[in-house]
Coordinates of C-alpha atoms and ligand atoms in Angstrom, one line a residue:
X1308 CA 7.0 -10.9 22.0
X1309 CA 6.6 -8.0 19.8
X1310 CA 4.8 -5.0 20.1
X1311 CA 2.6 -3.8 16.9
X1312 CA 1.0 -0.6 16.2
X1313 CA -1.9 -0.6 13.4
X1314 CA -2.2 2.2 11.6
X1315 CA -5.7 2.3 9.5
X1316 CA -6.6 -0.8 11.7
X1317 CA -10.5 -1.2 10.8
X1318 CA -9.2 -1.5 6.8
X1319 CA -8.4 -4.6 4.9
X1320 CA -4.7 -4.5 5.7
X1321 CA -5.5 -3.2 9.6
X1322 CA -8.1 -6.4 9.9
X1323 CA -5.7 -8.9 8.1
X1324 CA -3.1 -8.0 10.9
X1325 CA -4.9 -7.9 13.7
X1326 CA -6.2 -11.5 12.5
X1327 CA -2.4 -13.1 12.5
X1328 CA -1.9 -11.3 16.1
X1329 CA -4.8 -13.1 17.3
X1330 CA -3.3 -16.2 15.8
X1331 CA -0.2 -15.8 17.4
X1332 CA -0.5 -14.2 20.7
X1333 CA 2.4 -15.8 22.1
X1334 CA 4.5 -13.8 19.5
X1335 CA 2.8 -10.2 18.6
X1336 CA 0.8 -8.2 20.7
X1337 CA -1.1 -4.8 19.9
X1338 CA 0.1 -1.6 21.6
X1339 CA -1.6 1.2 19.4
X1340 CA -4.5 1.3 16.7
X1341 CA -5.8 4.2 14.6
X1342 CA -8.7 4.4 12.5
X1343 CA -10.9 6.9 10.3
X1344 CA -14.3 6.7 11.4
X1345 CA -15.8 3.0 11.9
X1346 CA -16.3 2.9 15.6
X1347 CA -18.4 -0.5 15.5
X1348 CA -15.3 -2.3 14.6
X1349 CA -12.9 0.0 16.4
X1350 CA -14.8 -1.0 19.8
X1351 CA -14.6 -4.3 18.9
X1352 CA -10.9 -4.2 18.2
X1353 CA -9.9 -2.2 21.2
X1354 CA -12.0 -5.1 23.8
X1355 CA -9.8 -8.0 21.8
X1356 CA -6.7 -6.3 21.8
X1357 CA -6.6 -4.1 25.0
X1358 CA -4.2 -1.4 23.3
X1359 CA -2.6 1.0 25.2
X1360 CA -3.3 4.2 22.4
X1361 CA -6.1 4.6 19.7
X1362 CA -6.2 7.7 17.8
X1363 CA -8.9 8.6 15.7
X1364 CA -8.8 10.9 12.2
X1365 CA -12.0 12.2 12.9
X1366 CA -11.1 14.2 16.6
X1367 CA -14.7 15.2 16.5
X1368 CA -15.9 11.4 16.7
X1369 CA -13.9 10.9 20.1
X1370 CA -16.6 11.8 22.2
X1371 CA -19.0 9.0 20.8
X1372 CA -15.8 6.4 20.9
X1373 CA -15.4 7.4 24.6
X1374 CA -18.9 6.9 25.4
X1375 CA -19.3 3.6 23.5
X1376 CA -16.1 2.4 25.3
X1377 CA -17.6 3.5 29.0
X1378 CA -21.2 2.1 28.1
X1379 CA -19.7 -1.7 27.3
X1380 CA -20.5 -4.3 29.9
X1381 CA -18.2 -4.9 32.6
X1382 CA -17.0 -8.4 31.3
X1383 CA -16.7 -6.8 27.4
X1384 CA -14.2 -4.0 28.6
X1385 CA -10.8 -4.0 27.5
X1386 CA -8.0 -5.1 30.0
X1387 CA -6.7 -2.0 30.0
X1388 CA -8.8 2.0 28.9
X1389 CA -6.7 3.4 26.3
X1390 CA -5.7 6.4 25.9
X1391 CA -7.9 8.5 23.1
X1392 CA -6.4 10.7 20.8
X1393 CA -8.0 12.7 17.8
X1394 CA -6.7 14.3 15.0
X1395 CA -3.6 14.4 13.0
X1396 CA -1.4 15.1 15.6
X1397 CA -2.9 12.0 17.4
X1398 CA -2.7 10.1 14.9
X1399 CA 1.1 10.8 15.0
X1400 CA 1.7 10.5 18.9
X1401 CA 0.0 7.2 18.2
X1402 CA 2.4 6.2 15.5
X1403 CA 5.6 7.7 17.5
X1404 CA 4.4 5.0 20.3
X1405 CA 6.7 4.8 22.7
X1406 CA 6.2 0.7 23.3
X1407 CA 5.9 -0.4 19.4
X1408 CA 8.7 -2.7 18.1
X1409 CA 6.8 -2.3 14.4
X1410 CA 4.3 0.0 13.1
X1411 CA 1.8 -1.4 10.1
X1412 CA 1.1 1.5 7.8
X1413 CA -2.3 0.6 6.5
X1414 CA -4.0 3.7 6.1
X1415 CA -5.0 4.1 2.7
X1416 CA -3.6 7.3 0.6
X1417 CA -1.1 10.1 1.2
X1418 CA -3.0 10.7 4.5
X1419 CA -0.5 8.3 6.0
X1420 CA 3.0 10.4 5.0
X1421 CA 2.5 12.2 8.6
X1422 CA 2.0 9.2 11.0
X1423 CA 4.6 7.6 8.8
X1424 CA 7.2 9.8 9.3
X1425 CA 6.7 10.2 12.9
X1426 CA 7.1 6.5 13.4
X1427 CA 10.6 6.8 11.5
X1428 CA 11.5 9.7 13.5
X1429 CA 10.9 7.8 16.7
X1430 CA 13.4 5.1 15.1
X1431 CA 10.2 2.5 14.8
X1432 CA 10.6 -0.2 11.9
X1433 CA 7.6 0.2 9.8
X1434 CA 5.8 -2.5 7.8
X1435 CA 4.9 -0.3 5.0
X1436 CA 1.4 -1.0 3.1
X1437 CA 0.8 2.3 2.6
X1438 CA 2.7 2.2 -0.9
X1439 CA 1.3 6.0 -1.7
X1440 CA 3.5 7.7 1.5
X1441 CA 6.7 6.8 -0.2
X1442 CA 5.4 7.5 -3.9
X1443 CA 4.2 11.1 -3.1
X1444 CA 7.7 11.6 -0.4
X1445 CA 10.2 9.2 -1.8
X1446 CA 13.0 12.1 -1.3
X1447 CA 11.7 13.3 2.1
X1448 CA 10.9 9.4 3.6
X1449 CA 14.3 7.8 2.9
X1450 CA 16.9 10.5 4.2
X1451 CA 14.3 10.5 7.4
X1452 CA 14.9 6.5 7.3
X1453 CA 18.9 6.9 7.3
X1454 CA 18.6 9.5 9.7
X1455 CA 16.8 7.2 12.3
X1456 CA 17.9 3.9 11.2
X1457 CA 14.2 2.8 11.0
X1458 CA 13.6 -0.3 8.3
X1459 CA 11.1 -0.6 6.1
X1460 CA 10.0 -4.0 5.2
X1461 CA 7.4 -4.1 2.5
X1462 CA 4.2 -5.6 3.1
X1463 CA 3.0 -5.1 -0.4
X1464 CA 2.9 -8.6 -1.9
X1465 CA 5.1 -7.8 -4.9
X1466 CA 7.8 -5.9 -2.8
X1467 CA 7.5 -8.8 0.0
X1468 CA 8.3 -11.4 -2.8
X1469 CA 11.1 -9.4 -4.2
X1470 CA 12.5 -8.9 -0.5
X1471 CA 12.4 -12.4 0.2
X1472 CA 13.9 -13.4 -3.2
X1473 CA 16.6 -11.4 -2.5
X1474 CA 17.2 -12.7 1.5
X1475 CA 17.9 -15.6 -1.2
X1476 CA 21.1 -14.2 -3.1
X1477 CA 24.8 -13.8 -1.1
X1478 CA 24.5 -10.0 -1.5
X1479 CA 21.4 -10.0 0.7
X1480 CA 21.6 -6.6 3.5
X1481 CA 18.5 -5.3 4.9
X1482 CA 20.5 -2.5 5.7
X1483 CA 20.2 -1.6 1.5
X1484 CA 16.8 -1.7 1.5
X1485 CA 15.1 1.9 0.7
X1486 CA 18.7 3.9 0.6
X1487 CA 18.5 4.6 -2.8
X1488 CA 21.9 2.5 -3.5
X1489 CA 21.0 -0.7 -5.7
X1490 CA 21.4 -4.0 -4.2
X1491 CA 24.5 -5.5 -5.7
X1492 CA 24.0 -7.9 -8.5
X1493 CA 20.1 -7.0 -8.9
X1494 CA 19.8 -6.7 -12.6
X1495 CA 15.8 -6.5 -13.4
X1496 CA 12.6 -6.6 -11.3
X1497 CA 9.8 -8.0 -12.8
X1498 CA 6.2 -7.2 -11.1
X1499 CA 3.7 -9.0 -11.4
X1500 CA 0.1 -8.1 -11.7
X1501 CA -3.0 -9.7 -12.1
X1502 CA -4.4 -7.6 -14.7
X1503 CA -7.1 -6.4 -12.4
X1504 CA -10.8 -6.2 -13.1
X1505 CA -10.6 -5.6 -16.9
X1506 CA -8.0 -8.1 -18.1
X1507 CA -10.6 -10.0 -20.1
X1508 CA -12.7 -6.6 -21.3
X1509 CA -12.0 -5.5 -24.9
X1510 CA -10.3 -1.7 -24.5
X1511 CA -13.6 -0.4 -26.1
X1512 CA -15.7 -1.4 -23.3
X1513 CA -13.8 0.5 -21.2
X1514 CA -16.0 3.9 -21.4
X1515 CA -18.8 1.9 -20.1
X1516 CA -17.4 0.7 -16.9
X1517 CA -19.0 1.2 -13.5
X1518 CA -17.9 1.8 -10.2
X1519 CA -19.7 -1.3 -9.0
X1520 CA -17.6 -3.1 -12.3
X1521 CA -14.1 -1.7 -10.9
X1522 CA -14.5 -2.7 -7.5
X1523 CA -15.0 -6.0 -8.0
X1524 CA -11.4 -7.4 -8.4
X1525 CA -11.0 -11.1 -9.5
X1526 CA -8.0 -12.5 -7.3
X1527 CA -7.6 -10.1 -4.2
X1528 CA -10.2 -8.4 -1.3
X1529 CA -8.7 -5.1 -0.6
X1530 CA -9.7 -1.4 0.1
X1531 CA -12.2 0.3 -2.8
X1532 CA -9.1 2.7 -3.7
X1533 CA -6.6 -0.1 -4.3
X1534 CA -8.9 -2.1 -6.4
X1535 CA -9.8 0.7 -8.4
X1536 CA -5.9 1.5 -9.0
X1537 CA -5.5 -2.2 -10.0
X1538 CA -8.3 -2.1 -12.6
X1539 CA -6.8 1.3 -14.3
X1540 CA -3.3 -0.8 -13.5
X1541 CA -2.2 2.6 -11.8
X1542 CA -1.3 0.1 -8.6
X1543 CA 0.7 -1.6 -10.7
X1544 CA 2.4 1.6 -12.0
X1545 CA 2.8 3.2 -8.3
X1546 CA 4.0 0.1 -7.1
X1547 CA 6.7 0.6 -9.9
X1548 CA 7.7 3.7 -8.2
X1549 CA 7.6 2.0 -5.0
X1550 CA 10.3 -1.1 -6.2
X1551 CA 12.7 2.1 -7.5
X1552 CA 12.6 3.5 -4.1
X1553 CA 12.8 0.3 -2.2
X1554 CA 15.5 -1.7 -3.8
X1555 CA 17.7 1.5 -6.1
X1556 CA 16.5 0.4 -9.5
X1557 CA 16.3 2.5 -12.4
X1558 CA 13.4 2.2 -14.5
X1559 CA 15.0 1.2 -17.5
X1560 CA 15.1 -2.2 -15.2
X1561 CA 11.7 -2.6 -13.7
X1562 CA 9.3 -3.7 -15.9
X1563 CA 5.8 -5.4 -15.2
X1564 CA 4.3 -8.8 -16.3
X1565 CA 0.7 -9.8 -16.3
X1566 CA 0.1 -12.8 -14.7
X1567 CA -3.5 -13.4 -14.3
X1568 CA -3.2 -16.3 -11.7
X1569 CA -1.5 -13.8 -9.3
X1570 CA 0.6 -17.2 -8.0
X1571 CA 4.2 -15.6 -8.5
X1572 CA 4.5 -12.7 -6.4
X1573 CA 7.4 -11.0 -8.2
X1574 CA 10.7 -11.7 -9.6
X1575 CA 14.1 -10.8 -9.8
X1576 CA 16.9 -11.8 -11.9
X1577 CA 20.0 -12.0 -11.0
X1578 CA 23.4 -10.5 -13.0
X1579 CA 24.2 -14.2 -14.1
X1580 CA 20.8 -14.1 -15.7
X1581 CA 19.2 -16.3 -12.9
X1582 CA 15.9 -15.9 -11.8
X1583 CA 14.3 -15.7 -8.4
X1584 CA 10.3 -16.2 -8.1
X1585 CA 8.6 -16.3 -4.5
X1586 CA 5.0 -18.2 -5.2
X1587 CA 2.0 -18.4 -2.9
X1588 CA -1.9 -18.3 -3.1
X1589 CA -3.0 -14.5 -3.5
X1590 CA -3.1 -14.1 0.4
X1591 CA -2.3 -10.6 1.9
X1592 CA -1.6 -12.3 5.3
X1593 CA 1.5 -13.6 4.2
X1594 CA 3.4 -10.8 3.1
X1595 CA 1.9 -9.1 6.6
X1596 CA 3.0 -12.2 8.4
X1597 CA 6.4 -11.8 6.9
X1598 CA 6.4 -8.2 7.8
X1599 CA 5.9 -9.2 11.4
X1600 CA 8.2 -12.3 11.8
X1601 CA 10.7 -11.0 10.1
X1602 CA 13.5 -12.4 10.0
X1603 CA 12.1 -15.7 11.0
X1604 CA 9.6 -17.6 9.4
X1605 CA 6.9 -19.0 11.5
X1606 CA 4.6 -22.3 11.2
X1607 CA 1.2 -21.6 9.8
X1608 CA -1.8 -24.0 9.1
X1609 CA -2.3 -22.0 6.3
X1610 CA -3.5 -23.7 2.9
X1611 CA -0.4 -25.0 1.1
X1612 CA 0.6 -24.2 -2.6
X1613 CA -0.3 -27.2 -4.8
X1614 CA 0.7 -26.2 -8.2
X1615 CA -1.0 -29.1 -9.8
X1616 CA -4.1 -27.8 -8.6
X1617 CA -3.1 -24.3 -10.5
X1618 CA -2.5 -26.2 -13.6
X1619 CA -1.1 -23.7 -15.3
X1620 CA 0.8 -20.3 -14.8
X1621 CA 0.2 -18.0 -17.7
X1622 CA 2.3 -14.5 -18.5
X1623 CA 1.8 -11.4 -21.3
X1624 CA 3.1 -8.4 -22.1
X1625 CA 0.7 -5.1 -20.5
X1626 CA -1.4 -3.5 -23.1
X1627 CA -0.2 0.2 -22.8
X1628 CA -3.1 1.6 -24.8
X1629 CA -5.4 -0.3 -22.7
X1630 CA -4.0 0.8 -19.6
X1631 CA -2.1 3.9 -19.9
X1632 CA -1.7 4.6 -16.4
X1633 CA 1.1 2.8 -16.0
X1634 CA 3.4 5.1 -18.6
X1635 CA 1.9 8.1 -16.8
X1636 CA 3.8 6.2 -13.6
X1637 CA 7.1 4.9 -15.4
X1638 CA 7.2 9.1 -16.9
X1639 CA 6.5 10.8 -13.3
X1640 CA 9.2 8.4 -11.7
X1641 CA 11.6 9.6 -14.3
X1642 CA 10.9 12.8 -13.8
X1643 CA 11.6 12.1 -10.0
X1644 CA 11.3 14.9 -7.4
X1645 CA 8.0 16.1 -6.8
X1646 CA 6.4 14.9 -9.7
X1647 CA 5.3 11.0 -8.5
X1648 CA 3.2 13.5 -5.4
X1649 CA 1.5 14.9 -8.2
X1650 CA 0.8 11.4 -9.5
X1651 CA -0.1 10.3 -6.7
X1652 CA -2.4 12.7 -5.4
X1653 CA -3.9 13.3 -9.1
X1654 CA -5.1 9.6 -9.1
X1655 CA -6.3 9.3 -5.5
X1656 CA -8.5 12.5 -6.2
X1657 CA -9.6 11.3 -9.7
X1658 CA -10.0 8.0 -7.9
X1659 CA -12.6 9.8 -5.5
X1660 CA -14.3 11.1 -8.1
X1661 CA -15.1 8.2 -10.1
X1662 CA -16.3 6.4 -6.9
X1663 CA -18.4 9.4 -6.6
X1664 CA -20.2 8.7 -10.2
X1665 CA -19.0 12.4 -10.7
X1666 CA -16.4 11.0 -14.0
X1667 CA -15.7 8.0 -16.2
X1668 CA -13.1 5.2 -15.9
X1669 CA -11.2 6.3 -18.6
X1670 CA -11.4 10.0 -17.2
X1671 CA -8.9 8.6 -14.5
X1672 CA -5.8 8.5 -16.9
X1673 CA -6.3 11.8 -18.5
X1674 CA -7.0 14.0 -15.7
X1675 CA -4.1 12.6 -14.2
X1676 CA -2.2 13.4 -17.3
X1677 CA -2.9 16.9 -17.5
X1678 CA -2.6 17.6 -13.6
X1679 CA 1.3 16.1 -14.3
X1680 CA 1.3 18.0 -17.3
X1681 CA 0.8 21.7 -15.4
X1682 CA 3.3 20.2 -13.0
X1683 CA 5.9 20.1 -15.5
X1684 CA 7.5 23.6 -15.1
X1685 CA 7.5 23.6 -11.3
X1686 CA 8.9 20.3 -10.8
X1687 CA 11.3 20.1 -7.6
X1688 CA 13.7 17.9 -7.6
X1689 CA 14.7 17.9 -3.5
X1690 CA 11.6 19.1 -1.9
X1691 CA 11.0 19.5 1.4
X1692 CA 8.1 17.8 3.7
X1693 CA 6.2 21.1 3.1
X1694 CA 6.6 21.3 -0.4
X1695 CA 5.2 17.7 -0.7
X1696 CA 2.2 18.6 1.4
X1697 CA 2.0 22.1 -1.0
X1698 CA 2.0 20.2 -3.9
X1699 CA -0.6 17.3 -2.8
X1700 CA -2.7 19.7 -1.9
X1701 CA -2.3 21.9 -5.1
X1702 CA -2.8 18.4 -7.4
X1703 CA -5.8 17.2 -5.8
X1704 CA -7.4 20.8 -6.1
X1705 CA -6.2 21.2 -9.4
X1706 CA -7.4 17.4 -10.3
X1707 CA -11.2 18.7 -9.2
X1708 CA -11.4 21.7 -11.1
X1709 CA -10.5 20.3 -14.4
X1710 CA -12.7 17.7 -14.1
X1711 CA -15.6 20.0 -13.4
X1712 CA -15.1 22.2 -16.0
X1713 CA -13.7 19.5 -18.4
X1714 CA -15.6 16.3 -17.8
X1715 CA -17.1 14.8 -19.6
X1716 CA -16.3 16.6 -22.3
X1717 CA -12.8 15.6 -21.6
X1718 CA -13.4 11.9 -22.6
X1719 CA -14.2 12.9 -26.4
X1720 CA -12.3 16.2 -26.2
Ligands
NAD788 P1 -8.9 0.4 3.3 O1 -9.6 1.2 3.1 O2 -9.8 -1.2 3.5 O3 -8.6 0.8 4.6 C1 -8.2 2.2 4.9 C2 -7.7 2.6 6.4 O4 -7.1 3.6 6.7 C3 -8.6 2.7 7.3 O5 -8.7 1.9 8.5 C4 -9.4 3.7 7.3 O6 -10.0 4.2 8.4 C5 -7.9 4.3 7.4 N1 -8.4 5.8 7.1 C6 -8.8 6.3 6.0 N2 -8.5 7.2 5.8 C7 -8.1 8.1 6.5 C8 -7.6 9.5 6.6 N3 -7.7 10.4 6.3 N4 -6.6 9.4 8.0 C9 -6.7 8.3 8.9 N5 -6.7 6.9 8.6 C10 -7.4 7.1 7.1 O7 -7.1 0.3 2.6 P2 -6.4 -1.1 2.3 O8 -7.0 -1.6 1.1 O9 -6.3 -1.7 3.7 O10 -5.0 -0.1 1.9 C11 -4.2 0.2 2.6 C12 -3.2 0.4 2.4 O11 -2.6 -0.6 1.7 C13 -3.1 1.4 0.6 O12 -2.0 2.4 1.0 C14 -2.8 0.0 0.1 O13 -2.6 0.5 -0.8 C15 -2.0 -0.5 0.8 N6 -2.2 -1.7 0.3 C16 -3.5 -3.1 0.4 C17 -3.5 -3.9 0.5 C18 -4.9 -4.8 0.3 O14 -5.0 -6.0 0.3 N7 -5.9 -4.0 0.5 C19 -2.3 -4.7 -0.8 C20 -0.8 -4.3 -0.6 C21 -1.2 -2.6 0.2
MG789 MG1 0.6 -4.9 -4.8

């Protein structure tokens, strides 16, 4: 019986992880949950899973959570009353909870950084969904993993695919994952991308893209932030940096290929030019289950892949003019040090402003580029955690200030 903690339990990753736990009650149990502010769903999750500890990001909502748990009918009450914690310290304590074997990081954005580091310091293995944490703080997270011996199992579908493919090579060595040392014999990574909401739009129409347009994904059902990242292809750019930190390859050997059907979840090319790919329907439960069951494979009744039903798999090179976020991510990754943290924070802030309809879709890359340029002279190659947190805060502020003064003129400038 593996004990699982779910950070961000009320989100897309969190709810899918809990659905897997419910499907395999003999294999997995939940010991810790953390959430932002969705109390209705959280109370239901506490009832169903009976965790030992629950942490709310919004500490002010704790009394209300306590009141709702106490108001449950006796038959509805969880098997045990969980310890209730709040705020950043509470999230970190829940992430480091003693009885957990594996921590699923489903918090969105750099808000996941401190809880993730707390879990690593406590020696927990992680199922990494919260890519922003690794991207913003790779130079801090990698040494922390080395010091504690925690393993970072990739939950992102592309990186899970790469991880699964590498299990099929004679050089497979999980201990090498996220050490910064490239896997021997791994020559090239190809990350597949669905192309996001605007893959069939002419570039000229992107200026008119609305929030509703950008938050409807053709293949995957996910949280709002990552769905916008998929529409700008920043998600793929972030995944390039994520792959660099996980698998140790340099940026010249990590490529993006548009694959609209999302059946091949990514590919590795080995030294002899053989290419291995992992296939499946686009369903996040599969990479999440693999994180939970690894190194085992569990039997599921899930829909089996039928390539005759798919008919065709197609591929094309990404359009760098239409999607400047990809190039910005490569540039930030190559610059290294604190630059990916700036890229990530500027992106989080720009996407939040776009979702609030305060900037247009095409402003997103323009703001990120400007803020990354400003950071150039201050870049630090070997930042501390404090440096990363300070730079993350600076980049958010710089993005907002720039948006307030330059948008919408930014677009036409
Ligand atoms: P989501 O918005 O659906 O859920 C986010 C969760 O984090 C919620 O539980 C929310 O309450 C919590 N949260 C939000 N802000 C918080 C804060 N400041 N402090 C603490 N908790 C907070 O997001 P999601 O789609 O589940 O994505 C979660 C992470 O997984 C992201 O990093 C995303 O890039 C990654 N990811 C998601 C998918 C997917 O299919 N959804 C796929 C690959 C990777
Ligand atoms: Mg992905």
